[in-house]
Amino acid sequence: MPVFQTSPGTRDIMPPEAARWRRFSDVFSTVVETAGYSCIIPPMFEDIGVFRRLGEATDVVTKEMYDFEDKGGRHVALRPEQTASVCRAFAQHRPPTPWKVWYSGPNFRYEKAQAGRYRQFDQVGIEVLGTDDPDIDVEVIFLGWDFYRRLGLSNVTLMLNSLGDTDDRQRYVDALATHFNDQKTTLSEEAQRTLEKNPLRVLDSKREQDKAAIDGAPLLKDFLGDDARVHFERVCEGLRELEVPFVVNDRLVRGLDYYRRTTFEFVSTALESSQNAVGGGGRYDGLVEELGGPPTHGIGFALGVDRTLLACDAEGVFGSSSDSVDVFVVDVVDGRHARGLSHDLRRHGFSADRAFDGRSMKSQMKAADRSGAKVAVIVGQDEVSAGTCVVRRLDSSDQVVIPRADLVDYLGSIGLKPSTETA
RNA sequence: GUGGGUAUAGCUCAGUCCGGUUAGAGCGCCAGGUUGUGGCCCUGGAGGUCGGGGGUUCAAGUCCCCUUACUCACCCCA
């Protein structure tokens, strides 16, 4: 065993998997930039107060915060998510609204790792600040849905709910608390503890013991005020018009306290583990204000990169493809020709690799094969004397001898296109 | 944070129950067969403090204790 390994809950994304991650975020940025979202890169750590606003009763804040004191005595935390940071950035810079941004990057939660759950985990997401038009809810949800579809996923279910406005939500929480307290003796110990902190999340319990009490609980939709109800209906209507299938789930209450009105979650039915939520989001009117900004409406989602890729694996879509170059230069003289040729080819926009350490021709050809190159350019003593080189196609084994000065043109003529002109 | 499982070559794993020469296989890697040609085939080679520490024993990869990590589940979440 090596002396050093990755810390618990972290891992190296090795090639070719890392290339797949980049493609993933490329697909995502294409989808959302088409809809007018701009990239934002907030810092990875902030004053811990920024994240405390996620809710004092949430696990994310009470036990999963990756926090520490820096050398200046500031109490900071690695971001557990990016929504709070985006809202803080909005309050700090006051951009014109509606402000539509997307992000991609790692987040940190101090918890025990298991499949699809890491201490450092990546999310991509979008946030829209400054409008409460139900159409923006529709747009946001659609973009998430569309992204999964473009990856090729077909077993993703969209679950939708409305938590109502602040007053609605409070009345519902009170009613829930009353209901569960009446049935307290039937609840599991964990649920009883959850009840004291946040009655809403008792609904989240998957324990058999709690099922009866949950089934008999009052329904959220009966507590929605007129505004929230109309808003929710308009969102549903918009999604139906865009032909986005969804399931209204009365029990969908999400883990963070800031959600109001629309909440949603993307669940992969292809994943068997309990980490089957591949993405989620909702409306968080009020969060910006809590962070010291003006009253501002907000909505967004975050999608877990790891879990979404697990879902892709489960469905056999969006696989990893290995990196490859256009040309592999084989030099069986002294390596100086490989140096010159690969340099020239790269300057002309071809991707080119070569072997080192003066290996045998057989060894270099094996390396050429492994590199995934379409052609090998071979230089031996004969070619050096004649000022030529051999171009061998690695798929068909056809090869021709051409003057070295014609190499770039020849490669172009057989269909290898320089990716960029860098004269 | 709680409970189960696992840890042997770069990777995937035999061997552990029932302690006993020099710890194996496949794949990968390197070299050769083929002194100018990759994939297929054949031959050879390198590569292991058997996760770490302690204990029992004449003897520990194998039994016991501790520890660390991974993993699955719970909790919760992406």
Short mmCIF file of C-alpha atoms (C1' of nucleotides) in Angstrom, two decimals:
data_model
loop_
_atom_site.label_atom_id
_atom_site.label_comp_id
_atom_site.label_asym_id
_atom_site.label_seq_id
_atom_site.Cartn_x
_atom_site.Cartn_y
_atom_site.Cartn_z
CA MET A 1 0.00 0.00 0.00
CA PRO A 2 1.29 3.45 -0.86
CA VAL A 3 1.96 5.85 1.99
CA PHE A 4 -0.66 8.33 0.84
CA GLN A 5 -4.11 7.67 -0.49
CA THR A 6 -7.12 9.86 -1.14
CA SER A 7 -8.89 11.05 2.01
CA PRO A 8 -12.14 9.34 3.01
CA GLY A 9 -14.99 10.23 0.73
CA THR A 10 -12.74 11.61 -2.00
CA ARG A 11 -11.32 9.92 -5.07
CA ASP A 12 -9.33 10.54 -8.20
CA ILE A 13 -11.36 10.77 -11.36
CA MET A 14 -8.86 9.05 -13.62
CA PRO A 15 -8.71 9.01 -17.39
CA PRO A 16 -10.72 8.15 -19.37
CA GLU A 17 -13.44 8.81 -16.79
CA ALA A 18 -12.28 12.40 -16.35
CA ALA A 19 -12.83 13.05 -20.06
CA ARG A 20 -16.36 11.82 -19.62
CA TRP A 21 -16.87 14.32 -16.81
CA ARG A 22 -15.76 17.11 -19.09
CA ARG A 23 -18.14 15.97 -21.80
CA PHE A 24 -20.87 15.87 -19.18
CA SER A 25 -20.38 19.47 -18.23
CA ASP A 26 -20.05 20.42 -21.91
CA VAL A 27 -23.47 18.96 -22.64
CA PHE A 28 -24.88 20.73 -19.63
CA SER A 29 -23.45 24.13 -20.46
CA THR A 30 -24.67 23.82 -24.03
CA VAL A 31 -28.21 23.11 -22.88
CA VAL A 32 -28.41 25.97 -20.40
CA GLU A 33 -26.44 28.55 -22.37
CA THR A 34 -28.88 28.02 -25.21
CA ALA A 35 -31.51 29.27 -22.77
CA GLY A 36 -29.55 32.36 -21.77
CA TYR A 37 -27.79 31.23 -18.61
CA SER A 38 -24.30 32.55 -17.85
CA CYS A 39 -21.55 30.76 -15.99
CA ILE A 40 -20.73 31.78 -12.42
CA ILE A 41 -17.83 30.49 -10.35
CA PRO A 42 -18.30 31.22 -6.65
CA PRO A 43 -15.52 30.41 -4.14
CA MET A 44 -15.35 26.96 -2.66
CA PHE A 45 -15.43 28.23 0.91
CA GLU A 46 -17.31 31.05 2.56
CA ASP A 47 -18.13 32.44 5.96
CA ILE A 48 -20.03 29.67 7.66
CA GLY A 49 -22.95 32.04 8.22
CA VAL A 50 -23.78 31.88 4.52
CA PHE A 51 -24.54 28.20 4.81
CA ARG A 52 -26.24 28.34 8.20
CA ARG A 53 -29.13 29.99 6.36
CA LEU A 54 -29.83 26.63 4.76
CA GLY A 55 -31.66 25.78 7.94
CA GLU A 56 -30.60 25.20 11.52
CA ALA A 57 -32.63 22.00 11.67
CA THR A 58 -31.08 20.38 8.62
CA ASP A 59 -28.45 17.68 8.69
CA VAL A 60 -26.45 19.61 6.14
CA VAL A 61 -25.93 22.38 8.67
CA THR A 62 -25.92 20.52 11.97
CA LYS A 63 -23.66 17.59 11.25
CA GLU A 64 -22.30 17.64 7.71
CA MET A 65 -20.63 21.04 7.54
CA TYR A 66 -16.99 20.81 6.50
CA ASP A 67 -15.89 23.81 8.55
CA PHE A 68 -12.70 25.10 10.14
CA GLU A 69 -11.06 28.20 11.49
CA ASP A 70 -8.55 29.84 9.18
CA LYS A 71 -5.32 31.52 10.27
CA GLY A 72 -7.09 34.84 10.63
CA GLY A 73 -9.56 33.37 13.09
CA ARG A 74 -12.44 33.39 10.60
CA HIS A 75 -14.91 30.56 10.85
CA VAL A 76 -15.31 29.32 7.30
CA ALA A 77 -16.88 26.29 5.67
CA LEU A 78 -16.37 24.44 2.41
CA ARG A 79 -19.58 24.95 0.49
CA PRO A 80 -22.09 22.10 0.93
CA GLU A 81 -23.96 23.34 -2.13
CA GLN A 82 -23.87 26.39 -4.35
CA THR A 83 -27.31 27.92 -4.13
CA ALA A 84 -26.45 29.84 -0.96
CA SER A 85 -23.24 31.11 -2.54
CA VAL A 86 -25.08 32.28 -5.64
CA CYS A 87 -27.61 34.13 -3.48
CA ARG A 88 -24.81 35.70 -1.47
CA ALA A 89 -23.15 36.78 -4.72
CA PHE A 90 -26.43 38.29 -5.84
CA ALA A 91 -26.82 40.22 -2.60
CA GLN A 92 -23.21 41.39 -2.84
CA HIS A 93 -23.13 42.49 -6.49
CA ARG A 94 -26.77 43.28 -7.24
CA PRO A 95 -26.83 42.29 -10.92
CA PRO A 96 -29.88 43.22 -13.03
CA THR A 97 -32.78 40.79 -12.81
CA PRO A 98 -33.83 38.28 -13.85
CA TRP A 99 -30.36 36.93 -13.20
CA LYS A 100 -29.86 33.55 -14.81
CA VAL A 101 -26.68 31.65 -14.00
CA TRP A 102 -25.29 28.14 -14.19
CA TYR A 103 -22.44 26.53 -12.31
CA SER A 104 -20.43 23.36 -12.12
CA GLY A 105 -18.06 22.24 -9.44
CA PRO A 106 -17.33 20.37 -6.25
CA ASN A 107 -19.20 20.67 -2.97
CA PHE A 108 -18.33 19.22 0.41
CA ARG A 109 -20.30 17.48 3.13
CA TYR A 110 -18.69 15.71 6.03
CA GLU A 111 -20.52 12.41 6.07
CA LYS A 112 -19.80 8.75 5.65
CA ALA A 113 -19.22 7.74 2.07
CA GLN A 114 -21.14 5.08 0.21
CA ALA A 115 -22.20 4.43 -3.36
CA GLY A 116 -23.11 7.73 -4.98
CA ARG A 117 -22.34 9.69 -1.85
CA TYR A 118 -19.00 11.33 -1.27
CA ARG A 119 -17.53 14.02 0.95
CA GLN A 120 -16.43 15.85 -2.15
CA PHE A 121 -19.11 15.59 -4.80
CA ASP A 122 -19.75 17.49 -7.98
CA GLN A 123 -22.92 19.21 -9.00
CA VAL A 124 -24.01 21.18 -12.00
CA GLY A 125 -26.94 23.51 -11.60
CA ILE A 126 -28.75 26.69 -12.50
CA GLU A 127 -30.35 29.47 -10.48
CA VAL A 128 -32.69 32.27 -11.50
CA LEU A 129 -33.04 35.26 -9.20
CA GLY A 130 -35.57 38.03 -9.40
CA THR A 131 -38.75 36.63 -10.85
CA ASP A 132 -41.65 34.58 -9.59
CA ASP A 133 -43.29 34.09 -12.96
CA PRO A 134 -44.45 30.43 -13.02
CA ASP A 135 -42.98 30.28 -16.52
CA ILE A 136 -39.49 30.45 -15.07
CA ASP A 137 -40.30 27.43 -12.89
CA VAL A 138 -41.34 25.67 -16.07
CA GLU A 139 -38.16 26.72 -17.88
CA VAL A 140 -35.90 25.63 -15.06
CA ILE A 141 -37.55 22.25 -14.67
CA PHE A 142 -37.63 21.72 -18.42
CA LEU A 143 -33.89 22.40 -18.73
CA GLY A 144 -33.13 19.75 -16.12
CA TRP A 145 -35.40 17.32 -17.87
CA ASP A 146 -33.97 18.12 -21.26
CA PHE A 147 -30.43 17.65 -20.03
CA TYR A 148 -31.14 14.12 -18.80
CA ARG A 149 -32.77 13.37 -22.10
CA ARG A 150 -29.75 14.61 -24.04
CA LEU A 151 -27.49 12.37 -22.03
CA GLY A 152 -29.65 9.53 -23.25
CA LEU A 153 -31.33 8.71 -19.94
CA SER A 154 -34.89 7.45 -20.21
CA ASN A 155 -35.54 6.13 -16.71
CA VAL A 156 -35.69 9.44 -14.89
CA THR A 157 -38.90 10.37 -13.12
CA LEU A 158 -39.71 13.98 -12.36
CA MET A 159 -41.45 14.39 -9.02
CA LEU A 160 -43.17 17.66 -8.31
CA ASN A 161 -44.76 19.30 -5.33
CA SER A 162 -45.57 22.68 -3.85
CA LEU A 163 -44.67 23.57 -0.29
CA GLY A 164 -46.81 26.69 -0.39
CA ASP A 165 -45.89 30.15 0.79
CA THR A 166 -44.27 30.78 4.14
CA ASP A 167 -47.60 31.06 5.98
CA ASP A 168 -49.06 27.99 4.24
CA ARG A 169 -46.00 26.04 5.05
CA GLN A 170 -46.08 27.09 8.69
CA ARG A 171 -49.72 26.12 9.09
CA TYR A 172 -48.99 22.79 7.52
CA VAL A 173 -45.98 22.17 9.73
CA ASP A 174 -48.11 22.96 12.78
CA ALA A 175 -50.80 20.56 11.64
CA LEU A 176 -48.21 17.90 10.96
CA ALA A 177 -46.65 18.39 14.37
CA THR A 178 -50.03 17.95 16.00
CA HIS A 179 -50.76 14.87 13.95
CA PHE A 180 -47.44 13.17 14.62
CA ASN A 181 -47.43 14.10 18.29
CA ASP A 182 -50.78 12.35 18.65
CA GLN A 183 -49.23 9.26 17.14
CA LYS A 184 -45.86 9.70 18.75
CA THR A 185 -45.83 6.30 20.42
CA THR A 186 -46.16 4.54 17.08
CA LEU A 187 -43.21 6.38 15.57
CA SER A 188 -39.67 5.05 15.44
CA GLU A 189 -37.10 6.68 17.71
CA GLU A 190 -35.45 8.37 14.74
CA ALA A 191 -38.74 9.79 13.57
CA GLN A 192 -39.49 11.09 17.05
CA ARG A 193 -36.19 12.93 17.08
CA THR A 194 -36.85 14.30 13.60
CA LEU A 195 -40.29 15.41 14.77
CA GLU A 196 -38.79 17.69 17.38
CA LYS A 197 -36.46 19.33 14.89
CA ASN A 198 -38.53 19.48 11.75
CA PRO A 199 -41.94 17.75 11.50
CA LEU A 200 -41.89 18.13 7.73
CA ARG A 201 -39.09 15.70 7.29
CA VAL A 202 -40.82 12.93 9.20
CA LEU A 203 -42.61 12.46 5.89
CA ASP A 204 -39.25 11.46 4.44
CA SER A 205 -38.88 8.43 6.68
CA LYS A 206 -38.67 5.18 4.76
CA ARG A 207 -39.06 3.04 7.89
CA GLU A 208 -41.91 0.57 7.85
CA GLN A 209 -42.84 1.47 11.41
CA ASP A 210 -43.62 5.05 10.49
CA LYS A 211 -45.69 4.22 7.46
CA ALA A 212 -49.11 4.21 9.15
CA ALA A 213 -48.62 7.60 10.78
CA ILE A 214 -47.34 9.07 7.50
CA ASP A 215 -50.22 7.65 5.48
CA GLY A 216 -52.67 9.27 7.85
CA ALA A 217 -50.92 12.64 7.87
CA PRO A 218 -52.65 15.75 6.60
CA LEU A 219 -51.96 16.60 2.96
CA LEU A 220 -49.91 19.60 1.98
CA LYS A 221 -52.15 20.51 -0.91
CA ASP A 222 -55.02 21.19 1.50
CA PHE A 223 -52.99 23.96 3.08
CA LEU A 224 -51.95 25.87 0.00
CA GLY A 225 -53.11 29.47 -0.13
CA ASP A 226 -54.72 30.81 -3.30
CA ASP A 227 -51.52 32.38 -4.62
CA ALA A 228 -49.44 29.28 -4.18
CA ARG A 229 -52.16 27.05 -5.57
CA VAL A 230 -52.58 29.12 -8.73
CA HIS A 231 -48.82 29.30 -9.15
CA PHE A 232 -48.51 25.54 -8.88
CA GLU A 233 -51.34 24.97 -11.35
CA ARG A 234 -49.66 27.23 -13.87
CA VAL A 235 -46.38 25.33 -13.46
CA CYS A 236 -48.12 22.00 -14.03
CA GLU A 237 -49.92 23.41 -17.04
CA GLY A 238 -46.67 24.69 -18.56
CA LEU A 239 -44.94 21.36 -18.11
CA ARG A 240 -47.84 19.54 -19.72
CA GLU A 241 -47.65 21.90 -22.68
CA LEU A 242 -43.95 21.17 -23.11
CA GLU A 243 -44.78 17.49 -22.82
CA VAL A 244 -42.66 16.92 -19.75
CA PRO A 245 -44.11 13.97 -17.83
CA PHE A 246 -44.23 14.45 -14.06
CA VAL A 247 -45.66 12.91 -10.95
CA VAL A 248 -47.13 15.10 -8.24
CA ASN A 249 -45.79 13.75 -4.97
CA ASP A 250 -47.46 15.14 -1.86
CA ARG A 251 -44.71 13.74 0.34
CA LEU A 252 -41.87 15.40 -1.50
CA VAL A 253 -40.27 17.64 1.09
CA ARG A 254 -36.69 18.45 0.45
CA GLY A 255 -33.76 18.52 2.81
CA LEU A 256 -33.15 22.22 3.03
CA ASP A 257 -35.35 24.64 4.92
CA TYR A 258 -35.35 27.42 2.37
CA TYR A 259 -37.74 25.90 -0.14
CA ARG A 260 -41.09 27.57 -0.83
CA ARG A 261 -43.75 26.78 -3.40
CA THR A 262 -42.39 24.64 -6.23
CA THR A 263 -40.10 21.77 -5.32
CA PHE A 264 -39.02 18.94 -7.55
CA GLU A 265 -36.70 16.00 -7.69
CA PHE A 266 -35.34 13.85 -10.48
CA VAL A 267 -35.23 10.20 -9.48
CA SER A 268 -33.54 7.49 -11.49
CA THR A 269 -35.53 4.29 -11.51
CA ALA A 270 -32.48 2.55 -12.97
CA LEU A 271 -30.54 2.96 -9.72
CA GLU A 272 -31.17 0.33 -7.09
CA SER A 273 -29.36 1.98 -4.21
CA SER A 274 -31.13 4.43 -1.97
CA GLN A 275 -29.02 7.17 -3.54
CA ASN A 276 -31.42 7.30 -6.44
CA ALA A 277 -32.15 11.03 -6.40
CA VAL A 278 -29.99 12.29 -9.24
CA GLY A 279 -31.05 15.91 -8.96
CA GLY A 280 -33.42 18.25 -7.24
CA GLY A 281 -34.38 21.80 -6.74
CA GLY A 282 -37.09 24.26 -6.05
CA ARG A 283 -38.12 27.78 -5.34
CA TYR A 284 -36.45 29.63 -2.49
CA ASP A 285 -38.09 33.03 -2.29
CA GLY A 286 -36.58 34.69 0.77
CA LEU A 287 -33.10 33.21 0.82
CA VAL A 288 -31.45 36.29 -0.67
CA GLU A 289 -33.13 38.45 1.96
CA GLU A 290 -31.86 36.22 4.73
CA LEU A 291 -28.37 36.74 3.37
CA GLY A 292 -28.74 40.49 3.67
CA GLY A 293 -30.02 41.29 0.20
CA PRO A 294 -33.32 42.73 -0.98
CA PRO A 295 -36.45 40.55 -1.03
CA THR A 296 -35.85 38.45 -4.13
CA HIS A 297 -37.54 35.49 -5.71
CA GLY A 298 -35.34 32.57 -6.63
CA ILE A 299 -35.51 29.12 -8.15
CA GLY A 300 -32.98 26.60 -9.31
CA PHE A 301 -31.78 23.05 -9.29
CA ALA A 302 -28.63 21.05 -8.70
CA LEU A 303 -27.84 17.76 -10.38
CA GLY A 304 -25.37 15.30 -8.90
CA VAL A 305 -22.68 14.46 -11.42
CA ASP A 306 -21.64 11.18 -9.77
CA ARG A 307 -25.14 9.88 -9.42
CA THR A 308 -26.23 10.94 -12.86
CA LEU A 309 -23.24 9.11 -14.32
CA LEU A 310 -24.12 6.06 -12.20
CA ALA A 311 -27.59 6.25 -13.74
CA CYS A 312 -25.99 6.49 -17.20
CA ASP A 313 -23.99 3.34 -16.45
CA ALA A 314 -27.11 1.58 -15.23
CA GLU A 315 -28.86 2.44 -18.46
CA GLY A 316 -25.80 1.84 -20.62
CA VAL A 317 -25.78 5.32 -22.11
CA PHE A 318 -23.23 8.14 -22.31
CA GLY A 319 -20.23 5.86 -21.89
CA SER A 320 -16.66 6.93 -21.46
CA SER A 321 -14.54 7.17 -24.55
CA SER A 322 -10.80 7.04 -24.39
CA ASP A 323 -8.64 9.91 -25.50
CA SER A 324 -6.83 9.46 -28.77
CA VAL A 325 -4.51 11.42 -31.03
CA ASP A 326 -4.52 11.80 -34.80
CA VAL A 327 -0.98 10.72 -35.46
CA PHE A 328 1.67 8.67 -33.69
CA VAL A 329 5.24 9.24 -34.80
CA VAL A 330 7.55 6.23 -34.81
CA ASP A 331 11.25 7.03 -35.03
CA VAL A 332 13.63 4.08 -35.19
CA VAL A 333 16.71 6.21 -35.74
CA ASP A 334 17.43 8.31 -32.72
CA GLY A 335 14.26 10.06 -31.58
CA ARG A 336 15.22 13.46 -33.02
CA HIS A 337 12.96 12.95 -36.02
CA ALA A 338 10.07 12.09 -33.75
CA ARG A 339 10.75 15.32 -31.90
CA GLY A 340 10.79 17.42 -35.06
CA LEU A 341 7.87 15.72 -36.77
CA SER A 342 5.53 15.71 -33.78
CA HIS A 343 6.36 19.37 -33.22
CA ASP A 344 5.56 20.26 -36.85
CA LEU A 345 2.34 18.27 -36.86
CA ARG A 346 1.16 19.91 -33.66
CA ARG A 347 1.93 23.35 -35.06
CA HIS A 348 -0.26 22.49 -38.01
CA GLY A 349 -3.11 21.55 -35.74
CA PHE A 350 -2.88 17.79 -35.66
CA SER A 351 -2.76 16.02 -32.33
CA ALA A 352 0.37 13.93 -32.29
CA ASP A 353 2.19 11.69 -29.85
CA ARG A 354 5.39 9.68 -29.99
CA ALA A 355 7.45 7.19 -28.04
CA PHE A 356 10.43 7.94 -25.85
CA ASP A 357 13.44 6.10 -24.46
CA GLY A 358 14.61 4.76 -27.83
CA ARG A 359 12.39 1.73 -27.78
CA SER A 360 12.30 -0.94 -30.45
CA MET A 361 10.12 -0.51 -33.51
CA LYS A 362 7.79 -3.24 -32.32
CA SER A 363 7.41 -1.47 -29.01
CA GLN A 364 6.74 1.87 -30.69
CA MET A 365 4.17 0.33 -33.02
CA LYS A 366 2.41 -1.17 -30.02
CA ALA A 367 2.36 2.26 -28.43
CA ALA A 368 0.98 3.70 -31.66
CA ASP A 369 -1.77 1.11 -31.63
CA ARG A 370 -2.66 1.84 -28.02
CA SER A 371 -2.69 5.57 -28.60
CA GLY A 372 -5.77 5.21 -30.77
CA ALA A 373 -4.04 7.16 -33.53
CA LYS A 374 -5.50 6.77 -37.00
CA VAL A 375 -2.10 6.73 -38.63
CA ALA A 376 1.50 6.03 -37.70
CA VAL A 377 4.19 8.11 -39.32
CA ILE A 378 7.30 5.96 -39.44
CA VAL A 379 10.84 7.20 -39.93
CA GLY A 380 13.83 4.86 -40.27
CA GLN A 381 17.32 5.25 -41.68
CA ASP A 382 16.12 4.73 -45.28
CA GLU A 383 13.51 7.46 -44.98
CA VAL A 384 15.97 9.87 -43.42
CA SER A 385 18.36 9.33 -46.30
CA ALA A 386 15.59 9.77 -48.86
CA GLY A 387 13.87 12.65 -47.11
CA THR A 388 10.65 10.66 -46.89
CA CYS A 389 8.45 9.05 -44.27
CA VAL A 390 6.02 6.14 -44.17
CA VAL A 391 2.40 6.85 -43.42
CA ARG A 392 0.69 3.70 -42.21
CA ARG A 393 -3.03 3.52 -41.55
CA LEU A 394 -3.49 1.62 -38.34
CA ASP A 395 -6.97 0.35 -39.11
CA SER A 396 -6.28 -1.12 -42.56
CA SER A 397 -2.47 -1.56 -42.43
CA ASP A 398 -2.19 0.21 -45.81
CA GLN A 399 0.92 2.32 -46.03
CA VAL A 400 2.57 4.70 -48.45
CA VAL A 401 5.92 6.42 -48.68
CA ILE A 402 5.73 10.16 -49.21
CA PRO A 403 8.20 13.05 -49.20
CA ARG A 404 8.50 14.48 -45.75
CA ALA A 405 7.73 17.96 -47.02
CA ASP A 406 4.31 16.74 -48.21
CA LEU A 407 3.34 15.10 -44.92
CA VAL A 408 0.99 17.79 -43.61
CA ASP A 409 -0.84 18.10 -46.93
CA TYR A 410 -1.06 14.35 -47.30
CA LEU A 411 -2.57 13.86 -43.84
CA GLY A 412 -5.13 16.50 -44.72
CA SER A 413 -5.92 14.74 -47.99
CA ILE A 414 -6.73 11.43 -46.27
CA GLY A 415 -9.28 13.10 -44.05
CA LEU A 416 -7.32 14.10 -40.96
CA LYS A 417 -8.36 17.66 -40.34
CA PRO A 418 -6.19 20.01 -38.36
CA SER A 419 -8.34 21.06 -35.37
CA THR A 420 -6.89 24.58 -35.26
CA GLU A 421 -4.61 26.56 -37.50
CA THR A 422 -1.73 27.72 -35.37
CA ALA A 423 0.81 29.01 -37.85
"C1'" G B 1 -23.23 8.90 13.91
"C1'" U B 2 -25.14 3.21 13.91
"C1'" G B 3 -24.81 -1.90 11.98
"C1'" G B 4 -22.92 -5.91 8.40
"C1'" G B 5 -19.11 -7.34 4.79
"C1'" U B 6 -14.23 -6.82 2.72
"C1'" A B 7 -8.67 -5.76 2.52
"C1'" U B 8 -3.43 -11.01 -1.14
"C1'" A B 9 0.79 -8.26 -7.85
"C1'" G B 10 -0.92 -2.14 -11.52
"C1'" C B 11 -6.35 -4.39 -12.14
"C1'" U B 12 -9.99 -8.65 -11.19
"C1'" C B 13 -9.55 -12.46 -7.89
"C1'" A B 14 -7.98 -17.90 -5.93
"C1'" G B 15 -5.54 -19.58 -1.38
"C1'" U B 16 -7.93 -18.31 4.90
"C1'" C B 17 -12.97 -22.64 7.16
"C1'" C B 18 -8.97 -27.24 8.74
"C1'" G B 19 -1.80 -22.72 10.45
"C1'" G B 20 3.26 -26.25 7.69
"C1'" U B 21 8.76 -26.05 1.72
"C1'" U B 22 10.08 -20.75 -2.37
"C1'" A B 23 2.16 -17.22 -1.98
"C1'" G B 24 -0.68 -18.45 -7.35
"C1'" A B 25 -3.99 -17.42 -11.93
"C1'" G B 26 -6.10 -14.29 -15.69
"C1'" C B 27 -5.63 -9.48 -17.63
"C1'" G B 28 -2.14 -5.46 -18.03
"C1'" C B 29 3.17 -4.03 -18.37
"C1'" C B 30 8.39 -5.09 -20.34
"C1'" A B 31 11.44 -8.09 -23.59
"C1'" G B 32 12.13 -11.84 -27.24
"C1'" G B 33 10.18 -15.15 -31.25
"C1'" U B 34 10.22 -11.34 -36.28
"C1'" U B 35 17.92 -6.93 -36.17
"C1'" G B 36 11.91 -2.15 -40.76
"C1'" U B 37 5.98 -2.70 -38.80
"C1'" G B 38 0.78 -2.71 -34.15
"C1'" G B 39 -3.69 -6.05 -33.30
"C1'" C B 40 -3.71 -12.67 -33.13
"C1'" C B 41 -0.34 -16.51 -31.36
"C1'" C B 42 4.04 -18.59 -28.59
"C1'" U B 43 8.19 -18.01 -24.91
"C1'" G B 44 10.43 -15.50 -21.01
"C1'" G B 45 10.73 -11.43 -17.38
"C1'" A B 46 9.70 -7.65 -13.88
"C1'" G B 47 6.25 -6.71 -10.22
"C1'" G B 48 3.92 -8.76 -3.21
"C1'" U B 49 6.73 -5.78 3.73
"C1'" C B 50 -0.67 -10.89 1.93
"C1'" G B 51 -3.84 -2.87 4.53
"C1'" G B 52 -1.12 -1.38 9.40
"C1'" G B 53 0.07 -2.67 14.69
"C1'" G B 54 0.11 -6.17 18.57
"C1'" G B 55 -0.75 -11.25 20.38
"C1'" U B 56 -1.01 -16.98 20.32
"C1'" U B 57 2.43 -20.78 18.21
"C1'" C B 58 8.25 -24.50 16.92
"C1'" A B 59 5.69 -22.16 12.63
"C1'" A B 60 0.64 -17.02 10.78
"C1'" G B 61 -1.65 -14.69 4.22
"C1'" U B 62 -4.46 -18.44 7.36
"C1'" C B 63 -6.23 -18.13 14.51
"C1'" C B 64 -7.24 -13.83 18.34
"C1'" C B 65 -7.37 -8.44 19.64
"C1'" C B 66 -6.82 -3.38 18.10
"C1'" U B 67 -6.53 0.11 14.13
"C1'" U B 68 -7.12 2.33 9.25
"C1'" A B 69 -9.41 2.29 4.69
"C1'" C B 70 -12.96 0.57 1.34
"C1'" U B 71 -17.86 -1.24 0.68
"C1'" C B 72 -23.21 -2.14 1.52
"C1'" A B 73 -27.31 -0.77 4.47
"C1'" C B 74 -29.59 2.77 8.08
"C1'" C B 75 -29.85 8.12 8.88
"C1'" C B 76 -29.76 11.94 5.30
"C1'" C B 77 -28.88 13.82 0.73
"C1'" A B 78 -26.90 15.09 -5.06
#
